[in-house]
Each structure stands twice: as structure tokens, then as C-alpha cells.
Tab-separated table of C-alpha atoms and ligand atoms in Angstrom:
chain	number	residue	atom	x	y	z
I	713	MET	CA	-2.097	-23.420	-34.122
I	714	LYS	CA	0.501	-22.619	-31.768
I	715	ALA	CA	1.194	-19.062	-30.543
I	716	GLU	CA	4.525	-19.154	-28.796
I	717	ALA	CA	6.332	-16.099	-28.734
I	718	GLY	CA	9.802	-17.849	-29.183
I	719	GLU	CA	12.628	-18.966	-26.757
I	720	ILE	CA	12.680	-15.585	-25.304
I	721	ARG	CA	13.345	-15.431	-21.542
I	722	ALA	CA	13.906	-12.894	-18.791
I	723	GLU	CA	16.157	-15.473	-16.493
I	724	GLY	CA	19.592	-14.073	-16.683
I	725	TRP	CA	18.907	-10.527	-18.130
I	726	THR	CA	19.723	-7.936	-16.176
I	727	CYS	CA	18.614	-3.925	-16.742
I	728	ALA	CA	21.675	-2.453	-18.579
I	729	SER	CA	20.663	0.821	-16.493
I	730	CYS	CA	20.036	-0.045	-12.807
I	731	GLY	CA	21.106	-3.295	-12.917
I	732	SER	CA	17.553	-4.693	-11.723
I	733	PRO	CA	16.232	-8.581	-13.033
I	734	LEU	CA	14.453	-7.845	-15.970
I	735	GLU	CA	10.762	-9.217	-16.101
I	736	LEU	CA	8.632	-10.825	-18.954
I	737	LEU	CA	6.199	-8.343	-19.244
I	738	PRO	CA	3.898	-7.177	-22.561
I	739	ALA	CA	5.296	-4.678	-24.468
I	740	ASP	CA	4.189	-3.330	-27.546
I	741	ILE	CA	6.092	-3.137	-31.189
I	742	ALA	CA	5.340	-1.812	-34.147
I	743	TYR	CA	5.823	-3.585	-37.256
I	744	MET	CA	4.736	-2.958	-40.784
I	745	GLY	CA	2.265	-0.240	-39.576
I	746	SER	CA	0.799	-2.543	-36.744
I	747	SER	CA	0.897	-2.555	-33.772
I	748	PHE	CA	0.897	-5.308	-31.334
I	749	GLN	CA	2.049	-7.128	-27.912
I	750	VAL	CA	4.289	-9.225	-26.985
I	751	GLU	CA	6.164	-10.293	-23.934
I	752	LEU	CA	9.863	-9.102	-23.801
I	753	PRO	CA	12.054	-8.671	-20.764
I	754	ARG	CA	11.729	-5.802	-19.301
I	755	CYS	CA	12.680	-3.654	-15.926
I	756	ARG	CA	10.046	-2.838	-13.303
I	757	LYS	CA	11.827	-0.100	-11.713
I	758	CYS	CA	12.997	2.441	-14.931
I	759	GLY	CA	11.091	0.669	-17.870
I	760	PHE	CA	13.992	-0.296	-19.961
I	761	THR	CA	13.004	-2.819	-22.337
I	762	LEU	CA	15.065	-5.659	-24.026
I	763	ILE	CA	14.677	-6.798	-27.805
I	764	PRO	CA	16.450	-9.666	-27.862
I	765	GLN	CA	18.427	-9.979	-30.996
I	766	ASP	CA	16.549	-13.217	-32.746
I	767	LEU	CA	13.043	-11.062	-32.004
I	768	ALA	CA	15.135	-7.714	-34.366
I	769	GLU	CA	15.992	-10.126	-36.777
I	770	GLY	CA	13.874	-13.263	-37.369
I	771	LYS	CA	11.239	-13.644	-34.700
I	772	MET	CA	9.030	-10.890	-36.390
I	773	LEU	CA	7.973	-13.378	-38.796
I	774	GLU	CA	5.978	-15.517	-36.408
I	775	VAL	CA	4.601	-12.644	-34.823
I	776	GLU	CA	2.802	-11.789	-38.505
I	777	LYS	CA	1.808	-15.320	-38.788
I	778	LEU	CA	-0.189	-14.698	-35.588
I	779	LEU	CA	-1.561	-11.630	-37.114
I	780	GLU	CA	-2.646	-13.095	-39.799
I	781	ASP	CA	-4.327	-15.512	-38.111
I	782	LYS	CA	-6.909	-13.435	-36.067
X	57	ZN	ZN1	16.033	-0.734	-15.014
């Protein structure tokens, strides 16, 4: 089974707080009572984490599948 995290990319994003370029880093996400790690664009400087719109709206379904696959 493919375990892609979708089309999330860090390129082109800059931190809303300090303006540094964001990098894809593991972030803890809580969903449906579970917490798990996904890679999200984050700022190394101040810790800002970008939650892409598609992740907030639909990608969680894919993440849910990943959990079931364990
Ligand atoms: Zn920052």
C-alpha cells in the first residue's frame, strides 16, 4: 500500500511570523482521539506549523487509512 502524505510541499512557503522558509518536518497531529505524526511545512526558527487547506479538509481520510493499515 502506498503511504503517501499527499501533495504537501514546503517549497514556496514562508513563515507567517518571521518570514523564514518553511521545511517539511514531522509534526504531531491529533485526529479522532488519536495522535500521529505527519510531515508538515514548519519553521525551524519559531516553530510555526502550516496546516494546508487540503489536509484540514480532506487528507485526514488518507491518514485515517494509514492508521488502519497498521
Ligand atoms: Zn518562523
